[in-house]
CSV table of C-alpha atoms in Angstrom, one decimal:
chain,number,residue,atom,x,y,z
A,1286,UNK,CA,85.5,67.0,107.2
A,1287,UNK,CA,86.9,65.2,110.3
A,1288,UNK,CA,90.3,64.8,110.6
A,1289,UNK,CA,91.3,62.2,113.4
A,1290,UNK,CA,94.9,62.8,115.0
A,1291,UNK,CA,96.0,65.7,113.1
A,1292,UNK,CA,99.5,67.0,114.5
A,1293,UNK,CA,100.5,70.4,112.8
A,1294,UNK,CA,104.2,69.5,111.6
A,1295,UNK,CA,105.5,73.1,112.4
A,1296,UNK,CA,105.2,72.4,116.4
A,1297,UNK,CA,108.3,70.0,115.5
A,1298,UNK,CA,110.2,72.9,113.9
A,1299,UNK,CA,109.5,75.6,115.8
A,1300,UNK,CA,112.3,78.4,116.0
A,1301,UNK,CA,113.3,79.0,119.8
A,1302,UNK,CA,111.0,81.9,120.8
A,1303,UNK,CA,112.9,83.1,123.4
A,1304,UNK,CA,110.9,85.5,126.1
A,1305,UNK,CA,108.0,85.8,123.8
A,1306,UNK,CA,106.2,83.4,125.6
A,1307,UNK,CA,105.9,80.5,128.3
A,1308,UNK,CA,106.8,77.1,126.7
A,1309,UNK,CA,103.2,75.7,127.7
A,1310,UNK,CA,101.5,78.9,126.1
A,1311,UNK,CA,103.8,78.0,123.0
A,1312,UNK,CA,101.2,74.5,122.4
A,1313,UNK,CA,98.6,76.4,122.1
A,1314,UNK,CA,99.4,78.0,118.9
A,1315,UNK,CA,98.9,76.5,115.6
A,1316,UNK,CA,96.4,74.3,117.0
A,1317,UNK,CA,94.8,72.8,114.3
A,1318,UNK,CA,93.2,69.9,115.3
A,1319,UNK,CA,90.9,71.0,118.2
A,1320,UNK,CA,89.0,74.1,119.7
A,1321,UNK,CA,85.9,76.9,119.1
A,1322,UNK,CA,87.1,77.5,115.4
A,1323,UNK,CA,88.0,74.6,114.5
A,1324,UNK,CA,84.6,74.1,111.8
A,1325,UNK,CA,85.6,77.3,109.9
A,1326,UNK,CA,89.3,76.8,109.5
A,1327,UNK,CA,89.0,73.1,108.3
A,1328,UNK,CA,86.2,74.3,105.8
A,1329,UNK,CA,88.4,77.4,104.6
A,1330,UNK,CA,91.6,75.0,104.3
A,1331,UNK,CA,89.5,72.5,102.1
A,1332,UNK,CA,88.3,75.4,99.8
A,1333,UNK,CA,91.6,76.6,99.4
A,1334,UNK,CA,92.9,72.9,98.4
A,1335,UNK,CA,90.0,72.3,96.2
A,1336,UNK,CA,90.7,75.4,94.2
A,1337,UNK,CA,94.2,76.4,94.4
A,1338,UNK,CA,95.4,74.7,91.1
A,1339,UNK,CA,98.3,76.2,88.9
A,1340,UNK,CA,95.6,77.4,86.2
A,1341,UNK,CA,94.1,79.1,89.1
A,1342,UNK,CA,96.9,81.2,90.0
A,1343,UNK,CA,97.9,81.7,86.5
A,1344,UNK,CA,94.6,83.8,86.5
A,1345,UNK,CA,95.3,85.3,89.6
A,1346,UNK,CA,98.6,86.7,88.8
A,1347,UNK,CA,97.2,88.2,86.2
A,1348,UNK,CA,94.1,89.4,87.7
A,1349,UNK,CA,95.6,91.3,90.4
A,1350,UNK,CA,99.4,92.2,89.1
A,1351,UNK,CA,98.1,94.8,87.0
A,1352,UNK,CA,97.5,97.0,90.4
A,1353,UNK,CA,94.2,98.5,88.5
A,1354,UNK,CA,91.8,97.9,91.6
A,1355,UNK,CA,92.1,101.4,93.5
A,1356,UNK,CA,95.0,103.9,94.9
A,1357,UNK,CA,95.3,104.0,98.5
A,1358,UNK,CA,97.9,104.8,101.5
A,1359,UNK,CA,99.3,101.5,103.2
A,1360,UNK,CA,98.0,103.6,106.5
A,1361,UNK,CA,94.6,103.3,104.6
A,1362,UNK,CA,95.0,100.0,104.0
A,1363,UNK,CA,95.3,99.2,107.6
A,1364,UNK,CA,92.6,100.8,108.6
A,1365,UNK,CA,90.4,98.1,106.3
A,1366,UNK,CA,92.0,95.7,108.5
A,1367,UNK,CA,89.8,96.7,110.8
A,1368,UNK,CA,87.3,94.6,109.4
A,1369,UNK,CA,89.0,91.5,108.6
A,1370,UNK,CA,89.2,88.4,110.6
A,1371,UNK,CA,91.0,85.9,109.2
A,1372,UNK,CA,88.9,82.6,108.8
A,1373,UNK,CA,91.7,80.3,108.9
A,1374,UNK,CA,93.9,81.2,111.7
A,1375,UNK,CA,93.0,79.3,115.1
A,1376,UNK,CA,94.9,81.4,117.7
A,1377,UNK,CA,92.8,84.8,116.9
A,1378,UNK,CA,89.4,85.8,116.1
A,1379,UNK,CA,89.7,89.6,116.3
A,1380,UNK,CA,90.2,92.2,113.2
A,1381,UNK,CA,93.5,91.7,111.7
A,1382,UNK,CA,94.9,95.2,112.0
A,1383,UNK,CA,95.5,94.6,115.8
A,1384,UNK,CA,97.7,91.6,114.9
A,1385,UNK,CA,99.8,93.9,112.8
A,1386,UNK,CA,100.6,96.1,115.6
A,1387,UNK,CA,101.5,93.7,117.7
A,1388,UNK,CA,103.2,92.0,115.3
A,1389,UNK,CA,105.4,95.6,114.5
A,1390,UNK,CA,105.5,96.1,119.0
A,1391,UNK,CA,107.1,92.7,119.4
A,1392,UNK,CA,110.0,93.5,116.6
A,1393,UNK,CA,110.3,97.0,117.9
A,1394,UNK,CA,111.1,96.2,121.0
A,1395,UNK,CA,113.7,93.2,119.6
A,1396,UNK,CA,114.6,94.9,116.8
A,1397,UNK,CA,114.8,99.0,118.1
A,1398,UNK,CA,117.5,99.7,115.2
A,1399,UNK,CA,115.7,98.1,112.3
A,1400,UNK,CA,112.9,99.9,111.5
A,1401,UNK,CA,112.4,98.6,108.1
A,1402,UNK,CA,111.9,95.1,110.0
A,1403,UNK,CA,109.1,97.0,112.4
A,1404,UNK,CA,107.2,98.1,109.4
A,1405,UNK,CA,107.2,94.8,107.8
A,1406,UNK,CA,105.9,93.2,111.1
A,1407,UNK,CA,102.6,96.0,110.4
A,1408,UNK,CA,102.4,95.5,106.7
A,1409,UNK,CA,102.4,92.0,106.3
A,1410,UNK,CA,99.4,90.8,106.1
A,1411,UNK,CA,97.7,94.0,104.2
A,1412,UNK,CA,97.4,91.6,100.9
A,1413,UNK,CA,94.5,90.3,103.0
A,1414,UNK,CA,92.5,93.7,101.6
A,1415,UNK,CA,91.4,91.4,98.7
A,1416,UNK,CA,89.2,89.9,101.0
A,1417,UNK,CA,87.6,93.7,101.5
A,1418,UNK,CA,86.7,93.7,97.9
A,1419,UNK,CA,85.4,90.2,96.9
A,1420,UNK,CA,88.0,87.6,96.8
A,1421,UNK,CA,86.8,84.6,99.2
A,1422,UNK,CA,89.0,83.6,102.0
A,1423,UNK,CA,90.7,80.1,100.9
A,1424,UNK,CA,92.3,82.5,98.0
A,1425,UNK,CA,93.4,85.2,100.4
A,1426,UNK,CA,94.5,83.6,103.9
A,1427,UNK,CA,95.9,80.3,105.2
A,1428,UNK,CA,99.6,78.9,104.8
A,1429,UNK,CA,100.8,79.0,101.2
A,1430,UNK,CA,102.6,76.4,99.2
A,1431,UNK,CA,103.6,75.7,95.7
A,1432,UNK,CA,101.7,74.4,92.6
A,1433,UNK,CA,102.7,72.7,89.6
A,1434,UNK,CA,104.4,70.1,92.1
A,1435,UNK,CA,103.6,67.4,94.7
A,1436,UNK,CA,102.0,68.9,97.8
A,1437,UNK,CA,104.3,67.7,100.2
A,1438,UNK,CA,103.0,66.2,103.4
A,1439,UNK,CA,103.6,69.1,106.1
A,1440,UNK,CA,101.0,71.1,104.2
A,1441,UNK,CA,98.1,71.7,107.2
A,1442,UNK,CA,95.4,68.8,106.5
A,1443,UNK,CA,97.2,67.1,103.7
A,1444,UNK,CA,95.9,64.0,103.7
A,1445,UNK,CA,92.2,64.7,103.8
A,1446,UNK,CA,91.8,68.0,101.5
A,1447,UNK,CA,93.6,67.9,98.0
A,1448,UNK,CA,91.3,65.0,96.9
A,1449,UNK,CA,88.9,67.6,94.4
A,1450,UNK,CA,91.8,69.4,93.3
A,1451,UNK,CA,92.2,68.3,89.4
A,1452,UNK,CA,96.2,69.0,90.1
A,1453,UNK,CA,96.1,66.2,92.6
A,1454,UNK,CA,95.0,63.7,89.8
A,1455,UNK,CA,97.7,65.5,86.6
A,1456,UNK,CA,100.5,63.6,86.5
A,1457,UNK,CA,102.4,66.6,85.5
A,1458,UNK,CA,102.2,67.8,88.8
A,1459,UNK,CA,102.9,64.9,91.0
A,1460,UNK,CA,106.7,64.8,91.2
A,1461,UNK,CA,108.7,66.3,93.8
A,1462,UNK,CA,109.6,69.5,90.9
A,1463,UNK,CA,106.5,68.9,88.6
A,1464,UNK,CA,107.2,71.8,86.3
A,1465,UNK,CA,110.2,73.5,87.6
A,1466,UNK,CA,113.8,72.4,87.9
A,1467,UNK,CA,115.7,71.3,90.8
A,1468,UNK,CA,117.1,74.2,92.9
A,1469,UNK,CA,115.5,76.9,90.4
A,1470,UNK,CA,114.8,79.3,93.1
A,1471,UNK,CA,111.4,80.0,95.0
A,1472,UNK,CA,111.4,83.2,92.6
A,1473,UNK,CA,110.6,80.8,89.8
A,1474,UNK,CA,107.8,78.7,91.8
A,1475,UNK,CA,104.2,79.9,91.8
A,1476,UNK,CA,102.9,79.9,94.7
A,1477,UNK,CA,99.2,79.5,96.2
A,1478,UNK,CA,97.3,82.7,95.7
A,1479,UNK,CA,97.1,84.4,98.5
A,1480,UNK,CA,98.2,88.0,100.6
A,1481,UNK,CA,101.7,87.2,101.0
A,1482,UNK,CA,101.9,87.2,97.1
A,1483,UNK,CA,99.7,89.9,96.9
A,1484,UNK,CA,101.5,92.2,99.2
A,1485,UNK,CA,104.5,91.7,98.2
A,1486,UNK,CA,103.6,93.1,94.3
A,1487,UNK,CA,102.3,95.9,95.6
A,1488,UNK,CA,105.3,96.8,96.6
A,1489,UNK,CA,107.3,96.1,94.3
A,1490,UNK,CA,104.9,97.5,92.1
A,1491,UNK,CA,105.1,101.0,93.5
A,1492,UNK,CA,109.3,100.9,94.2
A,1493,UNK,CA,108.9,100.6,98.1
A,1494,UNK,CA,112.2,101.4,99.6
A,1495,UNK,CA,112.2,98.5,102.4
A,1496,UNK,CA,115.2,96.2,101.9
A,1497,UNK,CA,115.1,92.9,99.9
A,1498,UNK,CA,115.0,91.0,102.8
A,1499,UNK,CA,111.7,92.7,103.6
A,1500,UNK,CA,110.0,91.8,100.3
A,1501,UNK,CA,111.4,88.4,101.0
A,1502,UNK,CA,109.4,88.1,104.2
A,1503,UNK,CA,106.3,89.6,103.0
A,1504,UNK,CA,106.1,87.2,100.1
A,1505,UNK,CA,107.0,84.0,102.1
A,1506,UNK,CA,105.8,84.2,105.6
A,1507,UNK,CA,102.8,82.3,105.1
A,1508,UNK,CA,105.1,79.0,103.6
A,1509,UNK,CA,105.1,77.2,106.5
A,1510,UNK,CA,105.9,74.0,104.7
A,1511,UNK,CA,109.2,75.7,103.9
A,1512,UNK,CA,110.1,77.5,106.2
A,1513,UNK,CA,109.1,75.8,109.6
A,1514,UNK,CA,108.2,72.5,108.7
A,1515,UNK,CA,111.4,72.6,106.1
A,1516,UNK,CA,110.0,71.0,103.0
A,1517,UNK,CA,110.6,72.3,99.3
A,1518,UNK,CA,114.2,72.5,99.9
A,1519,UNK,CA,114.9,70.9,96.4
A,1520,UNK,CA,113.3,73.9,94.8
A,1521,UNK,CA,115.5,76.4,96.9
A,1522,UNK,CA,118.3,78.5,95.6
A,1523,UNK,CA,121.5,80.0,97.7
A,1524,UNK,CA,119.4,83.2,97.8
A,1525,UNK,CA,116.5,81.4,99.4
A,1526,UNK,CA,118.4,79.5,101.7
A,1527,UNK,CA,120.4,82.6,102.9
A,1528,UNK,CA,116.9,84.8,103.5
A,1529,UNK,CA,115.7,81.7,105.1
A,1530,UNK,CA,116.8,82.9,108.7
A,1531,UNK,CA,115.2,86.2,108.1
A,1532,UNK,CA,112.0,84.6,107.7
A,1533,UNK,CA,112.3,82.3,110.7
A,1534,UNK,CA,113.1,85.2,112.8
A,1535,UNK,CA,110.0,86.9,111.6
A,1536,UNK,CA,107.9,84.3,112.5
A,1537,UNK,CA,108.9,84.4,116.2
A,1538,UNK,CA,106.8,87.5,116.2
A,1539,UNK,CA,104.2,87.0,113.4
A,1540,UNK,CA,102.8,84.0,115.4
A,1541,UNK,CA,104.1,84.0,119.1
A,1542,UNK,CA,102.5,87.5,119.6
A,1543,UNK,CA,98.6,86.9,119.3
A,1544,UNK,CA,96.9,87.3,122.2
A,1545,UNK,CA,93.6,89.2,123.5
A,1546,UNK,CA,95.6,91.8,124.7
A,1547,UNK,CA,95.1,94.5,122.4
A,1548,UNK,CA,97.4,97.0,121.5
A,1549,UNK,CA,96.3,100.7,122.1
A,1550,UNK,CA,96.7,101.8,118.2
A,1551,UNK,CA,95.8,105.1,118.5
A,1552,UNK,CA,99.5,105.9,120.5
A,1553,UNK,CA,100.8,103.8,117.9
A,1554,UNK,CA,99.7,105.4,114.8
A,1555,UNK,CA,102.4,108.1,114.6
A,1556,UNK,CA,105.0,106.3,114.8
A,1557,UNK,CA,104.2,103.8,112.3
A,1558,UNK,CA,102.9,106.7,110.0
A,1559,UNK,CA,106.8,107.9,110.1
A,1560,UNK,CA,107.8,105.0,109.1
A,1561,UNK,CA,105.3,104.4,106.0
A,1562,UNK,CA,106.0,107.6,104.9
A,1563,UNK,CA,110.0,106.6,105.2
A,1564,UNK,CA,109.2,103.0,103.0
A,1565,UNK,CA,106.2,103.2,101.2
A,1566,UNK,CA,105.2,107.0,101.1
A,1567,UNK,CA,102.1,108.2,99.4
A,1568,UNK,CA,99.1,106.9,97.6
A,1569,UNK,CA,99.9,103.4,96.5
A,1570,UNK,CA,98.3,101.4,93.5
A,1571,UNK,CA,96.6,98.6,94.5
């Protein structure tokens, strides 16, 4: 699967990123199109086109929202991230809880007085546990984006992907709404399965106490096509539009904070274990 030119459409959109990093360093994330990864993410990302179809998520919806798979702590639930690598992101190839803390560091040290926004920055990408028990990659990780309607052109390798996916060929799907009305809300779209979905049920699921615009970002951080490359605006509501800048400012540190430089997690953990038990206390359903 070679794709010739490829040019991310999010490096046009980028939100300012302020100190996080150099403007030259800033290139090299989301770099999709060369580099020692490259192999794995384009196969991941043609998977998850092939597959993702609305019947698809239908069953995983269902599969997975009936929280029946274990009970665990989110701190537990981290701690499996230290196995993960994500097989579709190009700027890291090290275990995915080390992401979350740097992730939770960076907004700490932005945010000091919202720690609800801290433990989001560790939490989320814990959705990506499905990959711990069975669920392959291309249905757990990558950048999300709606079924049941055209795949709009900003989607990461658009034009060379979708062609085995049957909802590519249904002409039900292939309108700008497809199945849902204009400006229904994102609440009303299914998304591609994947953690941000995931996570975000969870919990809900078990009456987490961050606030809404938390659960906002958990679910919609991986929909780059909306919220970077600005697509999918004609399925928007006022709500989604006015938690729009929260995500943006969540991706400043979601992305811009990958680097080899590891954070030391063990001088983290108590902190972060306050803050859990503040949110998301206890043994969670999963």
């Amino acid at each position: 699967m070679r794709v010739k030119n490829f040019i991310d459409p999010s490096h046009v959109y980028r939100p300012d990123i302020g100190d996080l990093c150099s403007k030259s360093n800033k290139e090299h994330f989301r770099n999709f199109e060369n580099g020692p990864l490259q192999e794995r993410i384009k196969k991941t990302y043609k998977e998850m086109h092939t597959y993702q179809t609305v019947e698809l998520v239908r069953k995983k919806y269902a599969q997975w929202g009936r929280m029946e798979r274990t009970r665990m702590s989110i701190m537990q639930a981290l701690a499996e991230m230290d196995l993960m690598v994500d097989e579709s992101d190009p700027d890291v190839d090290f275990p995915n809880s080390f992401h979350a803390y740097q992730t939770a560091e960076a907004i700490r040290q932005a945010h000091p007085d919202k720690d609800w926004l801290q433990l989001v920055g560790l939490i989320h990408d814990l959705g990506k546990v499905m990959a711990r028990w069975g669920e392959p990659q291309w249905c757990v990780v990558g950048d999300t984006f709606p079924v049941g309607c055209a795949f709009q052109k900003s989607i990461v390798y658009r034009d060379s992907t979708f062609q085995d996916n049957p909802d590519s060929h249904d002409v039900r799907y292939n309108t700008p709404c497809g199945i849902y009305e204009p400006n229904c809300g994102l609440d009303k779209v299914s998304m591609s399965w994947g953690h941000d979905e995931y996570m975000y049920r969870v919990l809900k699921f078990n009456e987490c106490t961050i606030p809404e615009e938390g659960f906002y970002i958990v679910r919609y951080h991986s929909f780059y096509p909306w919220h970077t490359a600005g697509d999918y605006d004609h399925l928007c509501n006022e709500q989604d539009r006015a938690m729009l800048p929260w995500v943006r400012e969540f991706n400043k540190f979601d992305l811009y904070t990958k680097s080899e430089d590891l954070p030391n997690v063990e001088e983290l953990k108590p902190y972060y274990a306050a803050l859990v038990e503040k949110y998301c206390p206890g043994s969670l359903r999963w």
